[in-house]
Tab-separated table of C-alpha atoms in Angstrom:
chain	number	residue	atom	x	y	z
N	379	UNK	CA	176.677	92.803	110.569
N	380	UNK	CA	176.968	95.848	112.789
N	381	UNK	CA	173.470	95.274	114.119
N	382	UNK	CA	174.201	91.601	114.764
N	383	UNK	CA	177.422	92.555	116.555
N	384	UNK	CA	175.634	95.099	118.742
N	385	UNK	CA	173.169	92.397	119.707
N	386	UNK	CA	176.018	90.098	120.716
N	387	UNK	CA	175.743	87.823	117.677
N	388	UNK	CA	179.424	87.790	116.744
N	389	UNK	CA	180.435	86.124	113.462
N	390	UNK	CA	182.476	82.945	113.163
N	391	UNK	CA	185.513	83.321	110.914
N	392	UNK	CA	186.099	80.247	108.788
N	393	UNK	CA	189.700	79.100	109.138
N	394	UNK	CA	190.317	81.413	112.115
N	395	UNK	CA	189.657	81.550	115.840
N	396	UNK	CA	185.991	82.035	116.626
N	397	UNK	CA	184.880	84.891	118.835
N	398	UNK	CA	184.714	83.857	122.510
N	399	UNK	CA	182.115	86.560	123.226
N	400	UNK	CA	179.260	84.803	121.467
N	401	UNK	CA	179.720	81.081	120.715
N	402	UNK	CA	178.014	79.990	117.496
N	403	UNK	CA	175.068	77.673	117.476
N	404	UNK	CA	175.729	74.037	116.677
N	405	UNK	CA	174.271	74.472	113.211
N	406	UNK	CA	176.444	77.504	112.490
N	407	UNK	CA	179.560	75.801	113.864
N	408	UNK	CA	178.988	72.783	111.658
N	409	UNK	CA	178.377	75.001	108.660
N	410	UNK	CA	181.543	76.979	109.339
N	411	UNK	CA	183.648	73.832	109.671
N	412	UNK	CA	182.233	72.337	106.500
N	413	UNK	CA	182.598	75.623	104.615
N	414	UNK	CA	186.227	75.902	105.636
N	415	UNK	CA	187.151	72.369	104.581
N	416	UNK	CA	185.064	71.918	101.439
N	417	UNK	CA	186.530	72.384	97.978
N	418	UNK	CA	186.091	76.059	97.254
N	419	UNK	CA	184.049	77.177	94.257
N	420	UNK	CA	184.804	80.848	94.991
N	421	UNK	CA	188.397	82.053	95.141
N	422	UNK	CA	187.658	85.342	96.877
N	423	UNK	CA	186.626	85.701	100.539
N	424	UNK	CA	182.900	85.441	101.132
N	425	UNK	CA	180.353	86.464	103.736
N	426	UNK	CA	178.236	83.360	104.335
N	427	UNK	CA	175.027	83.888	106.286
N	428	UNK	CA	173.466	80.683	107.641
N	429	UNK	CA	170.501	79.590	109.746
N	430	UNK	CA	168.184	82.323	108.461
N	431	UNK	CA	164.717	82.676	106.978
N	432	UNK	CA	165.679	84.113	103.590
N	433	UNK	CA	163.041	85.168	101.078
N	434	UNK	CA	164.737	85.090	97.674
N	435	UNK	CA	162.022	86.639	95.436
N	436	UNK	CA	162.662	83.663	93.131
N	437	UNK	CA	159.335	81.954	92.486
N	438	UNK	CA	161.055	78.614	91.851
N	439	UNK	CA	162.941	78.639	95.152
N	440	UNK	CA	161.267	81.325	97.291
N	441	UNK	CA	162.895	80.406	100.601
N	442	UNK	CA	166.414	79.525	101.691
N	443	UNK	CA	168.383	79.352	104.910
N	444	UNK	CA	171.853	80.458	103.788
N	445	UNK	CA	173.309	83.023	101.434
N	446	UNK	CA	176.855	83.751	100.261
N	447	UNK	CA	178.071	87.238	99.309
N	448	UNK	CA	181.388	88.191	97.709
N	449	UNK	CA	183.198	90.271	100.343
N	450	UNK	CA	184.856	92.521	97.751
N	451	UNK	CA	182.017	93.238	95.344
N	452	UNK	CA	178.886	92.632	97.413
N	453	UNK	CA	177.561	90.281	94.729
N	454	UNK	CA	175.323	87.464	95.937
N	455	UNK	CA	177.134	84.357	94.726
N	456	UNK	CA	174.962	81.517	96.080
N	457	UNK	CA	171.733	80.904	97.945
N	458	UNK	CA	171.080	77.589	99.663
N	459	UNK	CA	168.962	75.563	102.048
N	460	UNK	CA	170.472	73.898	105.087
N	461	UNK	CA	167.767	71.254	105.071
N	462	UNK	CA	168.528	70.129	101.558
N	463	UNK	CA	171.641	71.049	99.621
N	464	UNK	CA	169.748	70.061	96.470
N	465	UNK	CA	167.601	73.181	96.792
N	466	UNK	CA	170.655	75.400	96.491
N	467	UNK	CA	170.369	77.828	93.593
N	468	UNK	CA	172.151	80.805	92.136
N	469	UNK	CA	170.217	84.053	92.598
N	470	UNK	CA	167.415	84.461	90.080
N	471	UNK	CA	167.967	81.088	88.451
N	472	UNK	CA	165.308	78.522	87.618
N	473	UNK	CA	166.442	75.160	88.924
N	474	UNK	CA	163.785	73.346	86.871
N	475	UNK	CA	165.106	74.821	83.628
N	476	UNK	CA	167.529	72.415	81.853
N	477	UNK	CA	169.648	75.400	80.896
N	478	UNK	CA	170.300	76.158	84.549
N	479	UNK	CA	170.253	72.634	85.908
N	480	UNK	CA	174.013	72.359	85.568
N	481	UNK	CA	174.545	75.582	87.437
N	482	UNK	CA	172.211	74.443	90.201
N	483	UNK	CA	174.066	71.132	90.460
N	484	UNK	CA	177.382	72.937	90.644
N	485	UNK	CA	175.986	75.219	93.308
N	486	UNK	CA	174.765	72.208	95.253
N	487	UNK	CA	178.194	70.632	95.119
N	488	UNK	CA	179.761	73.737	96.631
N	489	UNK	CA	177.468	73.654	99.638
N	490	UNK	CA	178.177	71.298	102.478
N	491	UNK	CA	174.796	71.185	104.183
N	492	UNK	CA	174.253	74.764	105.286
N	493	UNK	CA	176.927	76.968	103.710
N	494	UNK	CA	178.650	77.603	100.442
N	495	UNK	CA	182.183	76.300	100.086
N	496	UNK	CA	184.336	79.336	100.752
N	497	UNK	CA	187.986	80.183	100.900
N	498	UNK	CA	189.835	80.489	104.188
N	499	UNK	CA	189.372	83.937	105.698
N	500	UNK	CA	185.729	84.128	104.753
N	501	UNK	CA	183.150	84.991	107.409
N	502	UNK	CA	180.274	82.721	108.393
N	503	UNK	CA	177.572	84.496	110.376
N	504	UNK	CA	174.786	82.679	112.208
N	505	UNK	CA	171.512	84.574	111.620
N	506	UNK	CA	169.826	82.611	114.421
N	507	UNK	CA	166.567	82.422	112.512
N	508	UNK	CA	166.443	86.094	111.488
N	509	UNK	CA	164.380	87.084	108.447
N	510	UNK	CA	166.263	88.276	105.358
N	511	UNK	CA	164.842	89.727	102.149
N	512	UNK	CA	166.063	91.707	99.132
N	513	UNK	CA	166.560	95.405	99.803
N	514	UNK	CA	163.713	97.879	99.358
N	515	UNK	CA	163.696	100.099	96.264
N	516	UNK	CA	162.386	103.669	96.626
N	517	UNK	CA	161.855	105.108	93.118
N	518	UNK	CA	161.216	108.713	94.187
N	519	UNK	CA	163.600	110.447	96.558
N	520	UNK	CA	165.357	113.815	96.747
N	521	UNK	CA	168.546	112.163	97.884
N	522	UNK	CA	171.049	114.973	98.334
N	523	UNK	CA	168.450	117.390	99.677
N	524	UNK	CA	167.362	114.679	102.080
N	525	UNK	CA	170.939	114.071	103.153
N	526	UNK	CA	171.421	117.761	103.865
N	527	UNK	CA	168.247	117.817	105.948
N	528	UNK	CA	169.674	115.162	108.267
N	529	UNK	CA	172.053	117.765	109.703
N	530	UNK	CA	169.467	120.562	109.903
N	531	UNK	CA	166.939	121.573	112.576
N	532	UNK	CA	164.448	118.741	112.993
N	533	UNK	CA	160.963	119.873	114.054
N	534	UNK	CA	158.904	116.765	113.321
N	535	UNK	CA	156.834	115.916	116.355
N	536	UNK	CA	157.657	119.158	118.175
N	537	UNK	CA	154.607	119.982	120.293
N	538	UNK	CA	155.109	123.496	121.682
N	539	UNK	CA	156.357	126.964	120.897
N	540	UNK	CA	158.967	126.609	123.611
N	541	UNK	CA	160.395	123.453	122.043
N	542	UNK	CA	160.642	125.153	118.639
N	543	UNK	CA	162.595	128.006	120.216
N	544	UNK	CA	164.820	125.619	122.140
N	545	UNK	CA	165.840	123.737	119.001
N	546	UNK	CA	166.564	126.975	117.155
N	547	UNK	CA	168.649	128.202	120.088
N	548	UNK	CA	170.665	124.983	120.095
N	549	UNK	CA	171.315	125.262	116.359
N	550	UNK	CA	172.297	128.918	116.687
N	551	UNK	CA	174.792	128.092	119.419
N	552	UNK	CA	176.513	125.554	117.168
N	553	UNK	CA	176.479	127.632	113.972
N	554	UNK	CA	179.017	130.118	112.637
N	555	UNK	CA	178.164	133.792	113.036
N	556	UNK	CA	175.454	134.879	110.637
N	557	UNK	CA	174.963	131.407	109.126
N	558	UNK	CA	171.498	130.421	107.961
N	559	UNK	CA	169.592	128.036	110.206
N	560	UNK	CA	167.640	125.616	108.027
N	561	UNK	CA	165.275	122.816	108.826
N	562	UNK	CA	161.612	122.028	109.173
N	563	UNK	CA	159.018	119.332	109.583
N	564	UNK	CA	156.793	121.391	111.874
N	565	UNK	CA	153.008	121.172	111.918
N	566	UNK	CA	150.672	123.458	113.814
N	567	UNK	CA	148.484	120.419	114.466
N	568	UNK	CA	151.088	119.184	116.934
N	569	UNK	CA	150.521	122.128	119.294
N	570	UNK	CA	146.793	122.780	118.975
N	571	UNK	CA	146.471	124.565	115.626
N	572	UNK	CA	147.978	128.011	116.311
N	573	UNK	CA	150.041	129.218	113.369
N	574	UNK	CA	153.594	130.211	114.330
N	575	UNK	CA	155.132	133.579	113.502
N	576	UNK	CA	158.567	135.197	113.512
N	577	UNK	CA	158.286	136.117	117.186
N	578	UNK	CA	158.471	132.416	118.057
N	579	UNK	CA	162.066	132.208	116.885
N	580	UNK	CA	163.522	135.738	116.743
N	581	UNK	CA	165.114	135.757	120.175
N	582	UNK	CA	166.405	132.198	119.932
N	583	UNK	CA	167.947	132.782	116.500
N	584	UNK	CA	169.765	136.011	117.333
N	585	UNK	CA	171.474	137.377	114.219
N	586	UNK	CA	171.003	134.152	112.262
N	587	UNK	CA	168.426	134.182	109.450
N	588	UNK	CA	166.092	131.184	109.720
N	589	UNK	CA	164.084	129.210	107.148
N	590	UNK	CA	161.890	126.368	108.433
N	591	UNK	CA	159.575	124.473	106.095
N	592	UNK	CA	156.270	123.009	107.195
N	593	UNK	CA	155.996	119.219	107.023
N	594	UNK	CA	154.343	119.372	103.560
N	595	UNK	CA	156.799	121.950	102.127
N	596	UNK	CA	153.940	124.263	101.088
N	597	UNK	CA	154.772	126.820	103.774
N	598	UNK	CA	157.817	128.137	105.613
N	599	UNK	CA	158.412	130.025	108.840
N	600	UNK	CA	161.183	132.626	108.718
N	601	UNK	CA	162.448	135.089	111.300
N	602	UNK	CA	162.779	138.854	111.154
N	603	UNK	CA	166.445	138.674	110.123
N	604	UNK	CA	165.478	136.666	107.043
N	605	UNK	CA	162.606	139.032	106.221
N	606	UNK	CA	164.963	141.992	106.444
N	607	UNK	CA	167.495	140.390	104.099
N	608	UNK	CA	164.694	139.765	101.591
N	609	UNK	CA	163.406	143.335	101.818
N	610	UNK	CA	160.004	142.203	102.998
N	611	UNK	CA	159.667	144.494	106.016
N	612	UNK	CA	158.195	147.273	103.860
N	613	UNK	CA	154.523	147.330	104.805
N	614	UNK	CA	153.615	148.957	101.499
N	615	UNK	CA	154.310	145.985	99.302
N	616	UNK	CA	154.915	142.259	99.147
N	617	UNK	CA	158.610	142.528	98.426
N	618	UNK	CA	160.657	141.235	95.533
N	619	UNK	CA	158.559	139.247	93.116
N	620	UNK	CA	155.375	141.249	93.573
N	621	UNK	CA	152.456	140.305	91.355
N	622	UNK	CA	150.382	137.422	92.615
N	623	UNK	CA	152.919	136.470	95.292
N	624	UNK	CA	151.377	137.443	98.620
N	625	UNK	CA	153.220	137.614	101.927
N	626	UNK	CA	151.190	137.007	105.089
N	627	UNK	CA	150.982	140.262	107.063
N	628	UNK	CA	149.577	141.249	110.417
N	629	UNK	CA	146.345	143.177	109.690
N	630	UNK	CA	147.001	145.536	112.607
N	631	UNK	CA	150.595	146.504	111.802
N	632	UNK	CA	151.024	145.580	108.157
N	633	UNK	CA	154.257	143.812	109.055
N	634	UNK	CA	154.959	140.321	107.673
N	635	UNK	CA	154.180	137.555	110.133
N	636	UNK	CA	157.056	135.327	109.075
N	637	UNK	CA	154.813	132.774	107.352
N	638	UNK	CA	155.481	132.326	103.642
N	639	UNK	CA	153.128	130.227	101.545
N	640	UNK	CA	153.845	128.482	98.230
N	641	UNK	CA	155.769	130.777	95.834
N	642	UNK	CA	156.212	133.413	98.527
N	643	UNK	CA	158.857	131.090	99.970
N	644	UNK	CA	161.040	131.862	96.929
N	645	UNK	CA	161.326	135.480	98.077
N	646	UNK	CA	163.586	134.277	100.879
N	647	UNK	CA	164.793	130.910	99.648
N	648	UNK	CA	166.862	132.395	96.825
N	649	UNK	CA	169.011	134.151	99.444
N	650	UNK	CA	170.108	130.888	101.064
N	651	UNK	CA	173.653	129.989	99.941
N	652	UNK	CA	173.874	126.875	97.773
N	653	UNK	CA	175.612	123.946	99.477
N	654	UNK	CA	179.216	123.393	98.466
N	655	UNK	CA	180.419	120.319	96.596
N	656	UNK	CA	181.882	118.983	99.840
N	657	UNK	CA	178.577	119.486	101.653
N	658	UNK	CA	176.662	117.715	98.895
N	659	UNK	CA	179.077	114.791	98.921
N	660	UNK	CA	178.698	114.531	102.692
N	661	UNK	CA	174.917	114.661	102.212
N	662	UNK	CA	175.060	111.735	99.785
N	663	UNK	CA	177.053	109.701	102.306
N	664	UNK	CA	174.662	110.597	105.137
N	665	UNK	CA	171.557	109.813	103.083
N	666	UNK	CA	173.022	106.504	101.914
N	667	UNK	CA	173.792	105.428	105.476
N	668	UNK	CA	170.310	106.474	106.612
N	669	UNK	CA	168.653	104.438	103.852
N	670	UNK	CA	170.803	101.335	104.272
N	671	UNK	CA	170.083	101.284	108.006
N	672	UNK	CA	166.398	100.956	107.076
N	673	UNK	CA	166.824	98.302	104.394
N	674	UNK	CA	166.591	100.610	101.364
N	675	UNK	CA	169.356	99.599	98.949
N	676	UNK	CA	168.271	101.181	95.643
N	677	UNK	CA	166.699	104.547	94.876
N	678	UNK	CA	165.579	106.758	92.027
N	679	UNK	CA	166.872	110.271	92.663
N	680	UNK	CA	164.476	112.767	91.072
N	681	UNK	CA	166.763	115.684	91.861
N	682	UNK	CA	166.009	118.695	94.012
N	683	UNK	CA	162.598	119.548	92.569
N	684	UNK	CA	160.995	122.461	94.399
N	685	UNK	CA	163.860	122.381	96.901
N	686	UNK	CA	166.468	123.590	94.406
N	687	UNK	CA	167.021	125.889	91.473
N	688	UNK	CA	165.976	123.403	88.797
N	689	UNK	CA	169.530	123.187	87.470
N	690	UNK	CA	170.996	120.941	90.134
N	691	UNK	CA	170.753	117.468	88.604
N	692	UNK	CA	173.656	117.657	86.169
N	693	UNK	CA	176.153	119.222	88.620
N	694	UNK	CA	175.161	116.601	91.187
N	695	UNK	CA	175.789	113.835	88.655
N	696	UNK	CA	179.220	115.133	87.691
N	697	UNK	CA	180.441	116.515	91.015
N	698	UNK	CA	178.828	114.149	93.522
N	699	UNK	CA	177.680	110.848	92.041
N	700	UNK	CA	180.489	110.314	89.521
N	701	UNK	CA	183.034	111.262	92.169
N	702	UNK	CA	181.511	108.806	94.644
N	703	UNK	CA	181.574	105.992	92.085
N	704	UNK	CA	185.188	106.724	91.160
N	705	UNK	CA	186.196	106.651	94.836
N	706	UNK	CA	184.202	103.487	95.562
N	707	UNK	CA	182.010	105.441	97.985
N	708	UNK	CA	178.502	104.870	96.578
N	709	UNK	CA	177.046	102.110	98.792
N	710	UNK	CA	173.530	102.230	97.338
N	711	UNK	CA	172.302	101.641	93.807
């Protein structure tokens, strides 16, 4: 709806004054009038979308031109075809099945040509031929981690050392004193193949420790402040962890370069403060909005994985997801 509004396609409110900014098409106006005067099969206000190309994912009735959604619950209540009210069907039903024939007939009777019969106060929106389909389902996401990353330093597509430094400087200027600057997405391929080192970001970061993951999360760039906090500036050893964990060092000076590969990242990552409950709840909201704006309506959250401690899933369920459900603030499935 927001996208349609931004494009000047204002909705027509059944039983109310239509928007003067964007007059409805003749088909939508007729549908709105019929929907407002027909005997209502739904007592609650509805969003009725008409004049669209709607793929239903129902093999019996794969295409429709109108769809009705309960305004309170978001449940799809009816799907119909402006060309033939007889093709109207409830979502997922089989109109050729005798067991559902009655339901299909009832559905048909509630449509007056192009729209479901709806109560006054419902909204009828002309799709003007737009394509509609069921939401995408992504079965493997790190949802809260991803939501947090939306407010961090974004380095995807950055093509020069100077641009990396500029983005770190901007983040440092907005951060509290001494706060960690987190982000990533960089790839040396974007600036000719030279591997970055701590000197790229030390001046821009100031006193802030920095942790920036490569685009594949198998490597991180950190600054000198972060290396110092981790005790990795000792040229004699590899720092906490030891063993097979190797820290990249300059062969001339023996000092760490600031590049940490694979498990060497843990030598610094464990120092980064865990996000608070409030930050994780905000991350869920941000990630949900990001996904919905791209048509993703359902996800499988596989937890933090390598991005967390391994014990994050249960606290997230209790403190973030359950709280969002209880407050009615979980817009994705």
